[in-house]
Short mmCIF file of C-alpha atoms and ligand atoms in Angstrom, two decimals:
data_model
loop_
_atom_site.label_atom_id
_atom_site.label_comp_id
_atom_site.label_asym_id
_atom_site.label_seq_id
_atom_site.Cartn_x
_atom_site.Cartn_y
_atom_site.Cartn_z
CA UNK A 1 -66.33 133.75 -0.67
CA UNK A 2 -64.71 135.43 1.75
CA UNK A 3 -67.28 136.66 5.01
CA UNK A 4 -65.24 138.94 7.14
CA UNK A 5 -61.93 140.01 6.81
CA UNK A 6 -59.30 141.53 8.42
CA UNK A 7 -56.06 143.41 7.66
CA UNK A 8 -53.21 144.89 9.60
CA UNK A 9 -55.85 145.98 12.10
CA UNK A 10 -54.73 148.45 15.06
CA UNK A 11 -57.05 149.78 17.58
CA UNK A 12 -54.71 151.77 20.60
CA UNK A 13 -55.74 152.96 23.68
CA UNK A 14 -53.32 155.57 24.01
CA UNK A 15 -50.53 153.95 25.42
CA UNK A 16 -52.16 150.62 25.02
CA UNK A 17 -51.72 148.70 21.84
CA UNK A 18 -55.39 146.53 21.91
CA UNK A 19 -54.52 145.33 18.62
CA UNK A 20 -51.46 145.64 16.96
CA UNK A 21 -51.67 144.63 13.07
CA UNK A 22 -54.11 141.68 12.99
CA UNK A 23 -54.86 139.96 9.53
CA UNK A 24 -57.43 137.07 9.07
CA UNK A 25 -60.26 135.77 7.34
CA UNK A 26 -63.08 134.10 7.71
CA UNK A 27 -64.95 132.63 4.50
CA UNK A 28 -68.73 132.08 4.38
CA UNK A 29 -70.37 129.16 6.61
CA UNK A 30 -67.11 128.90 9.00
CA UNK A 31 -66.62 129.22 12.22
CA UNK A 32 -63.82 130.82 13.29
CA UNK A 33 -62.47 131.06 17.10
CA UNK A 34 -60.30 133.84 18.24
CA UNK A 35 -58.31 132.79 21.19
CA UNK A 36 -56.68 134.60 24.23
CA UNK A 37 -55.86 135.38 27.34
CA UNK A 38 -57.80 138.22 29.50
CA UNK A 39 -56.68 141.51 27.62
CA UNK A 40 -55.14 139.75 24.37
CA UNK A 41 -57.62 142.23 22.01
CA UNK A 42 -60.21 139.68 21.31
CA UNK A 43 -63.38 141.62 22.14
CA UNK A 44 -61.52 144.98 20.54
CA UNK A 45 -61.12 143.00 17.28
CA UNK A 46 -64.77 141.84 16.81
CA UNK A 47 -66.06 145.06 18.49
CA UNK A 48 -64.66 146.78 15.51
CA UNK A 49 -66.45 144.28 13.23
CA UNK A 50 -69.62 144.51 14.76
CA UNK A 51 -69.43 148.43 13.99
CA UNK A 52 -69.24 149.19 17.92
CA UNK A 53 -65.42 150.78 17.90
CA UNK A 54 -63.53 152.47 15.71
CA UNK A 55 -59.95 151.11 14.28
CA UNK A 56 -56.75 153.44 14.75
CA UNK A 57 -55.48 152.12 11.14
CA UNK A 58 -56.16 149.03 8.86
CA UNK A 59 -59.13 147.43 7.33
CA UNK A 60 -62.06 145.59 8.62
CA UNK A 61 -64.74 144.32 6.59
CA UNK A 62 -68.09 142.11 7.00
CA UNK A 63 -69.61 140.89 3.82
CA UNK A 64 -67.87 143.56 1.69
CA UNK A 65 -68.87 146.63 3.78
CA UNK A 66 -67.62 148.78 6.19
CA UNK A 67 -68.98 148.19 9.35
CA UNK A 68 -68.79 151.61 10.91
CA UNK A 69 -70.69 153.04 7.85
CA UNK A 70 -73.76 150.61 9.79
CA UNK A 71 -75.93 150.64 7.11
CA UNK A 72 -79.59 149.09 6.90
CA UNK A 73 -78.54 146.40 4.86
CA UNK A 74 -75.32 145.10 6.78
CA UNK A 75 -76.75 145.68 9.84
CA UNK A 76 -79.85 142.97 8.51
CA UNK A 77 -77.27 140.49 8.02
CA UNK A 78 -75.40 140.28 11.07
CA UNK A 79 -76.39 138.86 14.35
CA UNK A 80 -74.49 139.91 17.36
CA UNK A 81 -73.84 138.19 21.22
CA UNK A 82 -72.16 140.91 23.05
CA UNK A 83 -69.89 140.15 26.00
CA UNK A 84 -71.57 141.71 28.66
CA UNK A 85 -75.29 141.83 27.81
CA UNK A 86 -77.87 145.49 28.07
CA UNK A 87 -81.18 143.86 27.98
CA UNK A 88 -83.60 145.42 30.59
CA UNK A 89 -84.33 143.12 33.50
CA UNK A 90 -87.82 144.30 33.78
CA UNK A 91 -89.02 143.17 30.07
CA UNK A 92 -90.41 139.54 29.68
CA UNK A 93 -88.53 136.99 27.31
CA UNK A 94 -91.33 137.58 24.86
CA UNK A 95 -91.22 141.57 24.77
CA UNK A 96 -87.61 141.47 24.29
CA UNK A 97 -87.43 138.50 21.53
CA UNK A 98 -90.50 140.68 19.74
CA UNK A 99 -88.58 143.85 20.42
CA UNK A 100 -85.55 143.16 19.01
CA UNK A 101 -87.11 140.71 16.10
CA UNK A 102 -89.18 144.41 14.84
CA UNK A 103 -85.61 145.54 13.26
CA UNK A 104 -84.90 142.93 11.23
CA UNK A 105 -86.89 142.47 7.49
CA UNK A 106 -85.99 138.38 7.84
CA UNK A 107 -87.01 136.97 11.25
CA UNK A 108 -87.46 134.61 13.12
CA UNK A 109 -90.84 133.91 14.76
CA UNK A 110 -90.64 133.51 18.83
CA UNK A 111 -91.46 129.62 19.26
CA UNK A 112 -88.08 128.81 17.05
CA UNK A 113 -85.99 131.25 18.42
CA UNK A 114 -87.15 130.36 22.68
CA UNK A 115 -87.05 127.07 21.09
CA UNK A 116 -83.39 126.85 19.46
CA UNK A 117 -82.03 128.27 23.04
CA UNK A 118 -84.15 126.31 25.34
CA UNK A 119 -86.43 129.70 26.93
CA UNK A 120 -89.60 127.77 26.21
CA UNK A 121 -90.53 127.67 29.90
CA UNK A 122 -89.59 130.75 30.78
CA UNK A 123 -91.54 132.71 27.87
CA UNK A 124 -93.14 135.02 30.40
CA UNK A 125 -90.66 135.54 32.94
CA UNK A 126 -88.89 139.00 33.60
CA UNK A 127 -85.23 138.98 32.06
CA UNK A 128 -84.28 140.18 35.30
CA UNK A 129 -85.59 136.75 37.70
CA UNK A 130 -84.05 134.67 35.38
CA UNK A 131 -80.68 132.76 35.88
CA UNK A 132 -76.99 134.11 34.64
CA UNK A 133 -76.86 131.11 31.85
CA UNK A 134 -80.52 131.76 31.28
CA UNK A 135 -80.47 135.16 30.92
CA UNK A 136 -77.42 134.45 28.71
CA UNK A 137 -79.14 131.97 26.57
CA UNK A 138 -82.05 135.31 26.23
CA UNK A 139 -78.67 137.53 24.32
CA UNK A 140 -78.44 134.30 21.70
CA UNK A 141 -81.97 134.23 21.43
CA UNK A 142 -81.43 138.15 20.20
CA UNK A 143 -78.15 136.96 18.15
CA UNK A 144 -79.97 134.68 16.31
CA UNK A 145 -83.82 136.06 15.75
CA UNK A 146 -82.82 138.28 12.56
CA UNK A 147 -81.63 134.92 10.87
CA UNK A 148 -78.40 136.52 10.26
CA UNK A 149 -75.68 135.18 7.74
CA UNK A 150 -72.97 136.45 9.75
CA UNK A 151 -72.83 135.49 13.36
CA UNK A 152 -70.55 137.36 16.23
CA UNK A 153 -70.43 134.82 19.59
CA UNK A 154 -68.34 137.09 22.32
CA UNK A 155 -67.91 134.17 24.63
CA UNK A 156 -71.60 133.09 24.27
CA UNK A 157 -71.61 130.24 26.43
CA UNK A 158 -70.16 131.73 29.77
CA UNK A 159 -72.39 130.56 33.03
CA UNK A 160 -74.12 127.67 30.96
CA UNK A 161 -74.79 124.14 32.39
CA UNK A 162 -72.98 121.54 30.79
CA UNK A 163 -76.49 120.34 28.99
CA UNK A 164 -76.92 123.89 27.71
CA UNK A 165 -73.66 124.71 26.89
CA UNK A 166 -73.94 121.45 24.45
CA UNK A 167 -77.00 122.44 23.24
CA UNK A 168 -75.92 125.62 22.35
CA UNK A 169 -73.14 123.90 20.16
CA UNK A 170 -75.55 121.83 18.47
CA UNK A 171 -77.47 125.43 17.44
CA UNK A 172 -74.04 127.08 16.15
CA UNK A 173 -73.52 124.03 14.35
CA UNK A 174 -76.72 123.66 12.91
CA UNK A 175 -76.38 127.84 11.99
CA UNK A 176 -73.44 126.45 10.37
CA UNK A 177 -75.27 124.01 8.10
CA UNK A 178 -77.19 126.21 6.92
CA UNK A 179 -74.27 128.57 5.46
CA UNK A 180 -73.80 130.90 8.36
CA UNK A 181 -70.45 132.15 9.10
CA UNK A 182 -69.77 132.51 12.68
CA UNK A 183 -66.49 134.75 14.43
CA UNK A 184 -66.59 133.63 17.79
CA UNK A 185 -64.36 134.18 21.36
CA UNK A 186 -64.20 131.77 24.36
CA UNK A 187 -61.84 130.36 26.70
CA UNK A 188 -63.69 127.15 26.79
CA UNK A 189 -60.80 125.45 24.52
CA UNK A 190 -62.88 122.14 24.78
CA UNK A 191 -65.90 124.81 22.57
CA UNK A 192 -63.34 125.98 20.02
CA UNK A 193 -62.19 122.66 18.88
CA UNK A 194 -65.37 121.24 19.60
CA UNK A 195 -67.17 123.87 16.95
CA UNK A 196 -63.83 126.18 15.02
CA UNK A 197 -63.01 125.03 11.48
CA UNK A 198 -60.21 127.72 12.10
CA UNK A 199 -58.84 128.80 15.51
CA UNK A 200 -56.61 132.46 15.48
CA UNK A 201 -54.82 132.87 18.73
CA UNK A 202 -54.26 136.28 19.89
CA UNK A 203 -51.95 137.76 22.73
CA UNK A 204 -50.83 141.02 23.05
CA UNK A 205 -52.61 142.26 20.69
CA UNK A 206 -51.19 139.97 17.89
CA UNK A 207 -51.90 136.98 15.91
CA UNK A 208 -49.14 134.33 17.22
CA UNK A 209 -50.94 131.18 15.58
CA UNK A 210 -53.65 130.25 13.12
CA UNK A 211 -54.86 127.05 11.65
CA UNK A 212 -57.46 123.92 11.93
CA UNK A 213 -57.41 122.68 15.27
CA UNK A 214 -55.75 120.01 14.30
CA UNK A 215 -53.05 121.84 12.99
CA UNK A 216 -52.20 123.24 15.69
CA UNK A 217 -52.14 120.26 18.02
CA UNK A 218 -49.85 117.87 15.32
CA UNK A 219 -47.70 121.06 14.74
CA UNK A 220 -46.30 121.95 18.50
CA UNK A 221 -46.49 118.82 20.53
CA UNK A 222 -46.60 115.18 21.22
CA UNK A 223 -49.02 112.50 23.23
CA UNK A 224 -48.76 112.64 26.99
CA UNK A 225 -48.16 109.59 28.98
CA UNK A 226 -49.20 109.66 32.51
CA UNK A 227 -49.40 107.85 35.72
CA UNK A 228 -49.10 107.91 39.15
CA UNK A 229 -46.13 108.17 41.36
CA UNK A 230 -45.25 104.11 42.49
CA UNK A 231 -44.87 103.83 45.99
CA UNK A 232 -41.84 102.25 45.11
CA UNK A 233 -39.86 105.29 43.94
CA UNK A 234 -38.90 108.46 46.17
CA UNK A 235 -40.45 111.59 45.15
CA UNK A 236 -37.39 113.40 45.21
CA UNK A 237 -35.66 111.01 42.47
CA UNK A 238 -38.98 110.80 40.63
CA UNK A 239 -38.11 112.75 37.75
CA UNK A 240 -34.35 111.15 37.30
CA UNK A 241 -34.90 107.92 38.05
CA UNK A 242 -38.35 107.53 36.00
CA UNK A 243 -36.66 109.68 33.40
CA UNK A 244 -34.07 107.41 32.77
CA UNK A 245 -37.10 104.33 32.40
CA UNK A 246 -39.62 106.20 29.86
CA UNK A 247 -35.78 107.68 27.98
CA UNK A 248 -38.14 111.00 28.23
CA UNK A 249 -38.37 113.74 30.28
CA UNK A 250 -40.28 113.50 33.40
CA UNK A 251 -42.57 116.04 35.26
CA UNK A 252 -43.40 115.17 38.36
CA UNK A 253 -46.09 117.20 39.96
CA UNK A 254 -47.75 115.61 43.42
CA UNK A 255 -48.03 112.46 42.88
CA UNK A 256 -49.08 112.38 38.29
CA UNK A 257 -46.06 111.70 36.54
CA UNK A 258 -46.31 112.75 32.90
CA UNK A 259 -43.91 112.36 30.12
CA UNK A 260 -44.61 114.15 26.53
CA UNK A 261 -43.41 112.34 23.57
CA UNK A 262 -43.64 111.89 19.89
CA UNK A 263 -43.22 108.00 20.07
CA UNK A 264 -46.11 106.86 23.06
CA UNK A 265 -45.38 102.80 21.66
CA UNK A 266 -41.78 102.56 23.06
CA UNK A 267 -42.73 105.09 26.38
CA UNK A 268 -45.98 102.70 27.11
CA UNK A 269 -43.40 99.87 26.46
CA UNK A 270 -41.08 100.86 28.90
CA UNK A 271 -42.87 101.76 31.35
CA UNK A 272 -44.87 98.95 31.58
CA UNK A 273 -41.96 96.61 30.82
CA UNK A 274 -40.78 98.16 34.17
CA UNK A 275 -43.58 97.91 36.32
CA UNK A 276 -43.44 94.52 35.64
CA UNK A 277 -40.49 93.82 36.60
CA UNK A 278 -40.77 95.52 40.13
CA UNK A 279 -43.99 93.57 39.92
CA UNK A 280 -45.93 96.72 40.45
CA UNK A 281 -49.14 98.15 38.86
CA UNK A 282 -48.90 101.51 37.37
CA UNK A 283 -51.85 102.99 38.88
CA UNK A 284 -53.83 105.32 36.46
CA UNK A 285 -51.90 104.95 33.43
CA UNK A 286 -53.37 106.65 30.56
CA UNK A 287 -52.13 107.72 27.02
CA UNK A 288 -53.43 111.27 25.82
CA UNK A 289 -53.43 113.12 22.21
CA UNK A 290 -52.75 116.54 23.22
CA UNK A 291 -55.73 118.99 23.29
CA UNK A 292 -56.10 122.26 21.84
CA UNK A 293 -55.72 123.39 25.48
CA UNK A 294 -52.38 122.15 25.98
CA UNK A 295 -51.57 123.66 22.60
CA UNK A 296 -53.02 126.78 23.89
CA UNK A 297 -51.40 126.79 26.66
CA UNK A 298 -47.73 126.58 25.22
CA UNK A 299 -48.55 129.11 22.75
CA UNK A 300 -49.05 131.75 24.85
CA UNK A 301 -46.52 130.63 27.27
CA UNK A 302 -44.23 130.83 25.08
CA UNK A 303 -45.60 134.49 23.48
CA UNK A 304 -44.77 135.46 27.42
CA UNK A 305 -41.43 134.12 27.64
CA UNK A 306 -38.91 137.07 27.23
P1 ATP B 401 -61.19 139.18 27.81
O1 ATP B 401 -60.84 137.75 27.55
O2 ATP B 401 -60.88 139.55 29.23
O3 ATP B 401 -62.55 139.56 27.37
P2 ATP B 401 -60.06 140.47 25.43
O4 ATP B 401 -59.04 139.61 24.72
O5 ATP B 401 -61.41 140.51 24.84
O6 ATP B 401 -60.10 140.07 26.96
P3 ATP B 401 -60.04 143.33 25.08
O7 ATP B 401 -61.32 143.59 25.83
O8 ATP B 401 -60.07 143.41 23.61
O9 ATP B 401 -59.42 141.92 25.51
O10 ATP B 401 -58.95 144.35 25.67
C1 ATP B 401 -57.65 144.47 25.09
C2 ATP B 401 -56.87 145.53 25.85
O11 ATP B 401 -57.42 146.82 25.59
C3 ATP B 401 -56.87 145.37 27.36
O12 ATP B 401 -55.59 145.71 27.85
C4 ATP B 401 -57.91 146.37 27.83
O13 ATP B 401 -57.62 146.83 29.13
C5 ATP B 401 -57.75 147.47 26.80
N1 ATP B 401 -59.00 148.25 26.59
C6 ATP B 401 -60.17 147.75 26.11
N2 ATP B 401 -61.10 148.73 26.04
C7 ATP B 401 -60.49 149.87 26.46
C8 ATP B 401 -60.91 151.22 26.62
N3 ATP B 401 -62.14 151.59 26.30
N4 ATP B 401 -60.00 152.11 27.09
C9 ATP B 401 -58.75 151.73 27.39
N5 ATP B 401 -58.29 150.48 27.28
C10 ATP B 401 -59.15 149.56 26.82
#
């Protein structure tokens, strides 16, 4: 069953084209990531989902309705972690959590939900004195407490610790297993592939690439093969000379040398094969699968390129 979907979407700002004919969907219990740079129409897209903006043209739906019509029964379903979050400093963790858990007919009670996002010490402390990934962990506390089916993460984890931040993946995953779709944003690549089933990257407005994760890293590039600059070899001939070894192309940036190739066996041969020869040791040598990040990153270099 299909959760939210999306077709030929356009949302313009005038001049500006926020969106410019998005389609996707997202079926029940997934996660999907939507992926771009500052500007690319991320937050538009699921603003428009979550019933906060209106589209210029096209169709956007969320569990078969339409969410600008924000009725009772959609609005039950659907759990939302704004970008930029409007709870009141001066309320405690507890008034808000209660506040916002009054609107919902399914709920969850405040131990589980202070619980799930790790506010159980700071119950009774003023939104306002707590911490940026505190008080960030306090707008998925008010995602989550209507035990939505359909989840909207607007870069949810911005300003966590690196403990919290995996924590809070454990909780979207767990969401997950129990059948709740999630459409989520974030620039933390390392969080997308980490959590997305399905990853949509946006720029300009535009869907330039969709698939699995892994998809998208066996379908644009290779392994990487790095090391660092030997002593032995002039910077300045670095990329030629060491080009000519690997039978790859070279960058050469500082002192990391990195080749990226479809065949790492015969490049790991060579260079070593090399290096022993000159009888030197080829100081941090490591072999990499590309990450969704360096996917990323070529996909929307390339979307820039004229
Ligand atoms: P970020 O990663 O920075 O959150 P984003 O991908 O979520 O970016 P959007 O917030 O959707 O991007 O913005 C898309 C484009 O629409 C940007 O060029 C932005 O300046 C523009 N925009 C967004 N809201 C408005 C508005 N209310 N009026 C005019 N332009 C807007």
């Amino acid at each position: 069953m299909v959760a939210i979907r999306v077709a030929d979407l356009h949302k313009h700002y005038g001049e500006i084209h926020a969106v410019d004919g998005v389609s996707f969907s997202v079926g029940e219990g997934e996660v999907y990531a939507l992926l771009g740079e500052n500007g690319a129409g991320k937050s538009t897209t699921v603003e428009i989902l979550e019933g906060h903006r209106r589209a210029t043209s096209g169709t956007a739906t969320v569990l078969g309705h339409d969410p600008t019509d924000a009725d009772r029964e959609l609005r039950d379903r659907i759990g939302v972690v704004l970008q930029s979050s409007g709870v009141e400093g001066e309320f405690t963790v507890r008034e808000v959590v209660e506040l916002y858990s009054s609107v919902y007919r399914t709920r969850r009670g405040l131990d589980e939900v202070v619980g799930l996002v790790g506010l159980d010490d700071q119950v009774d402390q003023r939104v306002g004195s707590l911490s940026g990934g505190q008080r960030r962990r306090v707008d998925l506390a008010l995602g989550i407490v209507g035990r939505p089916d359909v989840l909207f993460l607007d870069e949810p984890t911005t300003g966590f610790d690196p403990a919290a931040r995996r924590r809070s993946w454990d909780l979207v995953e767990s969401l997950c297993d129990d059948g709740v779709t999630v459409l989520l944003t974030t620039h933390y690549l390392d969080e997308a592939e980490r959590l997305a089933d399905r990853v949509g990257v946006l720029a300009a407005g535009r869907l330039i690439a969709e698939g699995t994760p892994a998809e998208l890293i066996e379908g644009i590039s290779g392994t990487v093969v790095s090391f660092m600059l030997p002593e032995s070899v002039a910077p300045a001939d670095a990329a030629a000379t060491l080009g000519a070894v690997l039978g790859a192309e070279v960058r050469v940036s500082g002192r990391l040398v990195e080749a990226t190739v479809d065949r790492p066996t015969s490049t790991v041969h060579r260079a070593t094969g090399w290096a022993l020869d000159q009888g030197i040791e080829l100081e941090g040598l490591t072999v990499k699968r590309a990450s969704l990040e360096d996917v990323y990153l070529q996909l929307v270099e390339r979307a820039a390129a004229p």
